[in-house]
mmCIF file of C-alpha atoms in Angstrom:
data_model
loop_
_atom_site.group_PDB
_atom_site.id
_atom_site.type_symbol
_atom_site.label_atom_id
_atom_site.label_comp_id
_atom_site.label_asym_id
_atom_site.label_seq_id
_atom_site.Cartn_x
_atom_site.Cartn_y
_atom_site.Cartn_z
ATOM 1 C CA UNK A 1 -90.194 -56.357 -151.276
ATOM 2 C CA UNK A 2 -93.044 -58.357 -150.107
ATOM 3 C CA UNK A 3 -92.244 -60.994 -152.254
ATOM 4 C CA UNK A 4 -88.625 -60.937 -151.119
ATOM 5 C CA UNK A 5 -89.962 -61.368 -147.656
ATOM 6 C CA UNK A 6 -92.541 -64.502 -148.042
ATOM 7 C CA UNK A 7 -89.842 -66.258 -150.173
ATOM 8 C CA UNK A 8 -87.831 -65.198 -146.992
ATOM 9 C CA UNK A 9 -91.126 -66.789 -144.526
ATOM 10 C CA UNK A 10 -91.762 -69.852 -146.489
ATOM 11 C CA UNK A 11 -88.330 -71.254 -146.284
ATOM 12 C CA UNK A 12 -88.529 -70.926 -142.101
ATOM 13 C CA UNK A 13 -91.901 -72.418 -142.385
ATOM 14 C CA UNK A 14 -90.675 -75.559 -144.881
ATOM 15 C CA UNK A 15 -88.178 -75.734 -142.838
ATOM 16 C CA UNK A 16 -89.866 -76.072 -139.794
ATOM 17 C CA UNK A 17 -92.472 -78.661 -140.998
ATOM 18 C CA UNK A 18 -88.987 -80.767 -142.168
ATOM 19 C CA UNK A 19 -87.154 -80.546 -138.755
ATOM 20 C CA UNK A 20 -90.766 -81.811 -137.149
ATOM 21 C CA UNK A 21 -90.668 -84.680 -140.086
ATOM 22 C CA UNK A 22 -87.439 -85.402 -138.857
ATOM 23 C CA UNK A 23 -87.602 -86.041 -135.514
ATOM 24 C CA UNK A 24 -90.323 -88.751 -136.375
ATOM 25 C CA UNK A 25 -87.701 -90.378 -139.038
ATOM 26 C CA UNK A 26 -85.520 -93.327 -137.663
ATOM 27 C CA UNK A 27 -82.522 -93.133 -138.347
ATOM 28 C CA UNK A 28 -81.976 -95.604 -140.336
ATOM 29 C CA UNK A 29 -84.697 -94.337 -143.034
ATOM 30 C CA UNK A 30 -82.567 -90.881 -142.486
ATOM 31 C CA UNK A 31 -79.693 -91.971 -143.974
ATOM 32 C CA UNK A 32 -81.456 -93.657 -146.943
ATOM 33 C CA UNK A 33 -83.248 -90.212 -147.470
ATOM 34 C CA UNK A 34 -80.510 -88.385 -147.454
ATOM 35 C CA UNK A 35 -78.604 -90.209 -149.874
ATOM 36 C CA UNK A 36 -81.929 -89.277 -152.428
ATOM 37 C CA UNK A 37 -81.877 -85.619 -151.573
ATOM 38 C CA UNK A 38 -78.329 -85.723 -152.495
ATOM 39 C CA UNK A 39 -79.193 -87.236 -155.896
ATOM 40 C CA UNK A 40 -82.139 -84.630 -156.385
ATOM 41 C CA UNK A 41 -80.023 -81.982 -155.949
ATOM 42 C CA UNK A 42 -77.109 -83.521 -158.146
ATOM 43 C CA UNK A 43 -80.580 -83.717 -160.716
ATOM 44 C CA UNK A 44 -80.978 -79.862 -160.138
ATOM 45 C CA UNK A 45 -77.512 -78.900 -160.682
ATOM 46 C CA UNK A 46 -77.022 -80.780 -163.782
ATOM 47 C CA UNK A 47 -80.567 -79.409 -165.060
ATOM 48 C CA UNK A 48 -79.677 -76.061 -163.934
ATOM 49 C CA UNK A 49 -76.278 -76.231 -166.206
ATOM 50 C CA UNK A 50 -78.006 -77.812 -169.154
ATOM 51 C CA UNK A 51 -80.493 -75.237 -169.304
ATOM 52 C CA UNK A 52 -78.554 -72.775 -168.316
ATOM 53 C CA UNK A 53 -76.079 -73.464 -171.512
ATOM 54 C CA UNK A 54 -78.914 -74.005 -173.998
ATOM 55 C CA UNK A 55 -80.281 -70.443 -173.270
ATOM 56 C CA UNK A 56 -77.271 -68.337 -173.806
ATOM 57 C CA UNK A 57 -77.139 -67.312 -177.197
ATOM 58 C CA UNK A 58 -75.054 -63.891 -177.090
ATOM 59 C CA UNK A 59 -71.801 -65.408 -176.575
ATOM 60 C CA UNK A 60 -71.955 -69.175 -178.241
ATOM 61 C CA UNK A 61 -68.619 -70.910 -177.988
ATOM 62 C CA UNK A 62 -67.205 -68.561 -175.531
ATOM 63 C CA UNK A 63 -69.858 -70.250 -172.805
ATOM 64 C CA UNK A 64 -67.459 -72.579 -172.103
ATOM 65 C CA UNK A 65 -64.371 -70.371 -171.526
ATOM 66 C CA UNK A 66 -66.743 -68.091 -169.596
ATOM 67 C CA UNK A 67 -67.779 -70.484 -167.022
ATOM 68 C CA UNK A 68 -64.275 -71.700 -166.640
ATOM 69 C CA UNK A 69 -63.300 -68.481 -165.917
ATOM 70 C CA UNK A 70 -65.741 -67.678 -163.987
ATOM 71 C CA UNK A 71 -64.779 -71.037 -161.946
ATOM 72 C CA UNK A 72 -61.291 -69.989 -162.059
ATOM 73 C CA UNK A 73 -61.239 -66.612 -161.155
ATOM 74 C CA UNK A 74 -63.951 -67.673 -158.619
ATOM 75 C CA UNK A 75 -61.492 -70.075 -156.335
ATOM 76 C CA UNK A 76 -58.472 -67.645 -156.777
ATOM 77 C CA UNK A 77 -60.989 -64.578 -155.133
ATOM 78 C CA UNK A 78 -62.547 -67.258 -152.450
ATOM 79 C CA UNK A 79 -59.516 -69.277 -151.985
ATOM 80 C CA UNK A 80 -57.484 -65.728 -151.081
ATOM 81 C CA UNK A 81 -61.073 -64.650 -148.925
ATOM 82 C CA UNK A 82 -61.241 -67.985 -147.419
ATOM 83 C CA UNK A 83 -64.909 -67.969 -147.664
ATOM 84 C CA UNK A 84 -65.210 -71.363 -146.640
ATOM 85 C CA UNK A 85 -63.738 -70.515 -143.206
ATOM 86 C CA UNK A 86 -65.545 -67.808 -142.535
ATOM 87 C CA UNK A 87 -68.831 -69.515 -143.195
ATOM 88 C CA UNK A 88 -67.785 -72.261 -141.169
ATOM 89 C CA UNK A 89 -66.708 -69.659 -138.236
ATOM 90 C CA UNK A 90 -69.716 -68.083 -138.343
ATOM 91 C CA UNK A 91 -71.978 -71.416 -138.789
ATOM 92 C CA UNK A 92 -69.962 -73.030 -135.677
ATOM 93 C CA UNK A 93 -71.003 -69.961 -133.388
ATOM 94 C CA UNK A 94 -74.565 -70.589 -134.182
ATOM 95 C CA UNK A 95 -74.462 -74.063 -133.831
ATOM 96 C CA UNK A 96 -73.485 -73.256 -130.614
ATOM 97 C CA UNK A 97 -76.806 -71.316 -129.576
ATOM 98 C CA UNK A 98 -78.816 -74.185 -130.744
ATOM 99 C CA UNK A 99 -77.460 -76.715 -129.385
ATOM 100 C CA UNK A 100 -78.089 -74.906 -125.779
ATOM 101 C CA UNK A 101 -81.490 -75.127 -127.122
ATOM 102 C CA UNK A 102 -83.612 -78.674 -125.603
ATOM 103 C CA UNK A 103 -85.260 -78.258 -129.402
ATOM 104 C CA UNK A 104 -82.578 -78.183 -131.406
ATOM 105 C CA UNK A 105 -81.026 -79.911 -133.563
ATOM 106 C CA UNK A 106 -77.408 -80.502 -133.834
ATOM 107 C CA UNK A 107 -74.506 -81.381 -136.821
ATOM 108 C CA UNK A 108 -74.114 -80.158 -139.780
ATOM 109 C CA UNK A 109 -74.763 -76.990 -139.322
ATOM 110 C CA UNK A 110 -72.599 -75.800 -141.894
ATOM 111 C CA UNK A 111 -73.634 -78.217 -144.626
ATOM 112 C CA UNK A 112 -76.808 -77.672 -144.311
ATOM 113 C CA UNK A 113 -76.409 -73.891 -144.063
ATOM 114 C CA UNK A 114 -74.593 -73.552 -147.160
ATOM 115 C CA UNK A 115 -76.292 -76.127 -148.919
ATOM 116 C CA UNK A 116 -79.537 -74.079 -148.619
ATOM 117 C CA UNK A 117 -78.019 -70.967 -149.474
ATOM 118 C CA UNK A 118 -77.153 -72.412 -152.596
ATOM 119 C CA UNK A 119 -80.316 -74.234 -153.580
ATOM 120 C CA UNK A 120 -82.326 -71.421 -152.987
ATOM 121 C CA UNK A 121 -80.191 -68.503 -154.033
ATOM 122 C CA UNK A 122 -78.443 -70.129 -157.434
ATOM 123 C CA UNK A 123 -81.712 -69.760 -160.584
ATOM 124 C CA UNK A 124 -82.872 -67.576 -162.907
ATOM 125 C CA UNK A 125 -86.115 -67.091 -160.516
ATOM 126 C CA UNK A 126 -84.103 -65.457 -157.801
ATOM 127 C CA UNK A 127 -82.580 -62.699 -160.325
ATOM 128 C CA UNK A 128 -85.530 -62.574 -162.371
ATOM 129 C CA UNK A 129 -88.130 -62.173 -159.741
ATOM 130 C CA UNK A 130 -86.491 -59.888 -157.958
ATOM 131 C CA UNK A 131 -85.614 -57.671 -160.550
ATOM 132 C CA UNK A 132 -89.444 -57.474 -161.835
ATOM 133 C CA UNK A 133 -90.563 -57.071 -157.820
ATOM 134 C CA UNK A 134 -88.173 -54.024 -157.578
ATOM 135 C CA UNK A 135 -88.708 -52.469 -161.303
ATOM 136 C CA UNK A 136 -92.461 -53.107 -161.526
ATOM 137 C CA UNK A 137 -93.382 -54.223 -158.147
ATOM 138 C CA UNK A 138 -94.538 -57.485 -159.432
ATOM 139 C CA UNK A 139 -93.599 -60.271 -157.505
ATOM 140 C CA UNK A 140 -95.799 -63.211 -158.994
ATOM 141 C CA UNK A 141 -92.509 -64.900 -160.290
ATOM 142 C CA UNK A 142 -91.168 -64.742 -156.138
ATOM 143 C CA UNK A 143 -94.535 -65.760 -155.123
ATOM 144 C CA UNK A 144 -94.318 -68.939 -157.579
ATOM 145 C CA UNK A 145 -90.959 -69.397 -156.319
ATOM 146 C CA UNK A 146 -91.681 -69.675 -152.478
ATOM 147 C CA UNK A 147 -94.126 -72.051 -152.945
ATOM 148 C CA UNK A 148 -91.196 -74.413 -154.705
ATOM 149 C CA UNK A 149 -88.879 -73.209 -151.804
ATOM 150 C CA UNK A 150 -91.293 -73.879 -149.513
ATOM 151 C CA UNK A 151 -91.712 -78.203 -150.392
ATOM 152 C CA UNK A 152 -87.610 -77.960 -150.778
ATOM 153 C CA UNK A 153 -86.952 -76.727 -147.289
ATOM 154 C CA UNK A 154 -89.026 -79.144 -145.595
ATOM 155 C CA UNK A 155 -87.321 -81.951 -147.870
ATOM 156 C CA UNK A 156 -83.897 -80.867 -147.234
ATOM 157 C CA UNK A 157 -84.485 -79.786 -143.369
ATOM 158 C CA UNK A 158 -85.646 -83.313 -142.959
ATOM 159 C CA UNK A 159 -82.531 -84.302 -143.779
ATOM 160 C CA UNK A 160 -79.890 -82.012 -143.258
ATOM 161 C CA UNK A 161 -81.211 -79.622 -140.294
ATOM 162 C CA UNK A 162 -81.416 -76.271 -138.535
ATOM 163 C CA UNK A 163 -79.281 -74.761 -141.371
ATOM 164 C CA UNK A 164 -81.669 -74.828 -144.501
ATOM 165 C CA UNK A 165 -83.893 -72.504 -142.168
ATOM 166 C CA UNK A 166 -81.118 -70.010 -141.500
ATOM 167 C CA UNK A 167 -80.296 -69.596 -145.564
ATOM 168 C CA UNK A 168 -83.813 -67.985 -145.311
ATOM 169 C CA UNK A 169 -81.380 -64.980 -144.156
ATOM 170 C CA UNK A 170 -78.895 -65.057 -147.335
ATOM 171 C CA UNK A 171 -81.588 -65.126 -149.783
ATOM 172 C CA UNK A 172 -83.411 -62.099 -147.995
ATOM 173 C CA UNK A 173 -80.366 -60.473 -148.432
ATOM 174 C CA UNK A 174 -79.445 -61.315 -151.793
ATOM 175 C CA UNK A 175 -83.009 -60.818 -153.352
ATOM 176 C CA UNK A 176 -83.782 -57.987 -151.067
ATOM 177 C CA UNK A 177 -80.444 -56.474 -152.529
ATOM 178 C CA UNK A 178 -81.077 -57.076 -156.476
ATOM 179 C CA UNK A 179 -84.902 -55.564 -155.895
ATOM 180 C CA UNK A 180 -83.472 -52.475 -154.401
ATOM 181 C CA UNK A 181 -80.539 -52.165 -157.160
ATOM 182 C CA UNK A 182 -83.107 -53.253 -159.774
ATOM 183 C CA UNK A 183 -82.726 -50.142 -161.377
ATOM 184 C CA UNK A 184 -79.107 -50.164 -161.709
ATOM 185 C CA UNK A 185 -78.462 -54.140 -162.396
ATOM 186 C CA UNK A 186 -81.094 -54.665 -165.167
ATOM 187 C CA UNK A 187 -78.923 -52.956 -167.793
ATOM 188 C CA UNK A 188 -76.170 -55.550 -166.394
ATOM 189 C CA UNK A 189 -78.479 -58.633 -166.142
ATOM 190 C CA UNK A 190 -78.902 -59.605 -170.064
ATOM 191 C CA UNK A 191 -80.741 -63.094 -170.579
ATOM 192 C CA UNK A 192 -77.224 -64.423 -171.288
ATOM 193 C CA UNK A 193 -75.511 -63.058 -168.013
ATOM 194 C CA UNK A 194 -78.548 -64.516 -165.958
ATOM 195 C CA UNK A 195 -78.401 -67.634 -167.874
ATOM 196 C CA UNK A 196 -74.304 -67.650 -167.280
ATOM 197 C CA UNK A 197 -74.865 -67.595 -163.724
ATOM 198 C CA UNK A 198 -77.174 -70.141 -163.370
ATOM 199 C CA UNK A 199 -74.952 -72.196 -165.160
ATOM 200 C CA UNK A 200 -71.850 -71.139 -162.973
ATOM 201 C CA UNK A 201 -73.794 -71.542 -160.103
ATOM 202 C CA UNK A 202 -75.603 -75.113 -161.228
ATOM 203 C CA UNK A 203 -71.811 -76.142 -161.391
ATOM 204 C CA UNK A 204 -72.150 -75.652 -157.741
ATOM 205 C CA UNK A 205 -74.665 -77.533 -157.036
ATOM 206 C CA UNK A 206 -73.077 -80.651 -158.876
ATOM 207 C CA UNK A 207 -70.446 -80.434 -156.427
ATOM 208 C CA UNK A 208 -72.736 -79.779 -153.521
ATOM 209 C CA UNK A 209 -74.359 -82.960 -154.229
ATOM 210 C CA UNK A 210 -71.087 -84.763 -154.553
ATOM 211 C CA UNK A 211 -70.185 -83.526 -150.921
ATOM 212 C CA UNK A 212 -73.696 -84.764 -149.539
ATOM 213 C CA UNK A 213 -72.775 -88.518 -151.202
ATOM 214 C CA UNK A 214 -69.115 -88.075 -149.359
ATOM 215 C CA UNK A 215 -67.513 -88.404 -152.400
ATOM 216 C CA UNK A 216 -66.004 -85.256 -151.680
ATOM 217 C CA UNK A 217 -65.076 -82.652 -149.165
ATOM 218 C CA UNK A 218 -64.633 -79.328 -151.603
ATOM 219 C CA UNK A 219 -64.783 -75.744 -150.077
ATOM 220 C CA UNK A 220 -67.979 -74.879 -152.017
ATOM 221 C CA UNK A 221 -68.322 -71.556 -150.232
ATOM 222 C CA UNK A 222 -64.587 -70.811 -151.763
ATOM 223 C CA UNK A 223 -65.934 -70.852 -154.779
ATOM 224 C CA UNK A 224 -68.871 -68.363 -154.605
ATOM 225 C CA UNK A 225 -68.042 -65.277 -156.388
ATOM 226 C CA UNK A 226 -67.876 -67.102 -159.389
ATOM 227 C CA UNK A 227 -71.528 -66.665 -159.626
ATOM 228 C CA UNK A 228 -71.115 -63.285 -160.257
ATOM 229 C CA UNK A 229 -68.452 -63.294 -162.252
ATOM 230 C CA UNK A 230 -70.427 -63.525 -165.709
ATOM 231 C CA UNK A 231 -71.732 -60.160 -164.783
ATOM 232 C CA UNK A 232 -68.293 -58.767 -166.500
ATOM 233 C CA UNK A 233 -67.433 -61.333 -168.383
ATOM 234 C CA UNK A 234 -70.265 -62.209 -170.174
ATOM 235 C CA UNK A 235 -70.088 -58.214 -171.534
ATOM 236 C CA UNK A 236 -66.766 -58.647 -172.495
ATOM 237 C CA UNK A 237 -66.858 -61.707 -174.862
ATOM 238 C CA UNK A 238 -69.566 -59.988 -176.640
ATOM 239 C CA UNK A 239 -67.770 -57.062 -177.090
ATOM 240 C CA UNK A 240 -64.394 -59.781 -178.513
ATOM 241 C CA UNK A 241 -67.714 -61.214 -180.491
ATOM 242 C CA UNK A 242 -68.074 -57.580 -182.321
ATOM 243 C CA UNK A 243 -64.716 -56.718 -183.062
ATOM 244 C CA UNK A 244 -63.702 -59.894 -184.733
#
């Protein structure tokens, strides 16, 4: 778990080097920024997909269908959930606390919050090292990881705020969870269903960037379980694969 944890640290740290970066930042030069961390992370989405895509081998032309399922099926369980609202809910309450804060900073709190989640959670380094940090206790892949995290929270905290810190808390969670389960998910976590949901989740991240540009307003949050929707899927087009 200790890698789990400073993955967990760096982020707050990143992120508190970006908010201090920030405050120095006139607006002006803010708004240009932000407009290139959107583009960055449209750059890591569609990187995330592409790659994703070219790794999978198991299933070949049923990637596709998978991840459109996986979209699918994603927004039907969300939409019904109402992730989105929830998120925002909870992301207006703290909001709240910080802005009784003198230091904080305000808006977007929700953006930003879900935006980190995403960036930081979505990747084959997430799964991966967490599986080998809870199978092997090796956490060198996490270790790599947070130092990437680290630059990327400062970036985006410069920009978007208090809420790329608080995704520290997701991603403790979610990593913290897989390296505990390790055990019981690695017979479920092929190369092709991690690959899947990077590619399901890079999908994501397009439309997270798209958001940032206000091109659009989706409910990204409403669409979150499709990231773990390859873990059944995947299994079952490779089964179709063997019976045909």
């Amino acid at each position: 778990m200790s890698g789990v944890i400073v993955n967990s640290a760096t982020i707050i740290a990143g992120g508190i080097i970006g908010l201090v970066f920030k405050k120095i930042l006139p607006k002006k030069l803010s708004e240009v920024v932000m407009i290139g961390v959107a583009l960055c992370v449209m750059y890591i989405g569609i990187s995330g997909a592409v790659e994703g895509g070219q790794a999978i081998t198991g299933i070949g032309s049923y990637t596709v269908l998978v991840a459109i399922f996986s979209i699918v099926i994603g927004a039907v369980i969300g939409g019904l959930a109402d992730f989105n609202r929830l998120i925002n809910t909870l992301a207006s309450r703290v909001e709240d606390k910080l802005k009784d804060s003198p230091s904080s900073v305000s808006g977007g709190f929700s953006d930003s919050f879900v935006s980190g989640t995403l960036l930081f959670c979505v990747g084959a380094m997430a799964v991966v090292g967490s599986l080998d940090a809870g199978l092997t206790g090796d956490n060198s892949t996490l270790y790599a990881k947070s130092l990437l995290d680290c630059i990327s929270a400062a970036v985006f905290a410069s920009t978007l705020g208090w809420g790329v810190i608080c995704s520290a808390v997701p991603l403790f969670i979610y990593q913290g969870a897989i390296a505990l389960a390790a055990g019981f998910l690695a017979p479920l976590l092929s190369t092709d269903v991690i690959m899947m949901m990077k590619l399901v989740g890079s999908l994501l991240i397009i439309a997270l960037s798209l958001n940032l540009l206000g091109v659009t307003k989706i409910k990204i949050m409403n669409y979150l379980p499709a990231i773990f929707l390859p873990i059944g899927l995947v299994p079952l087009c490779e089964w179709l694969m063997s019976v045909r």
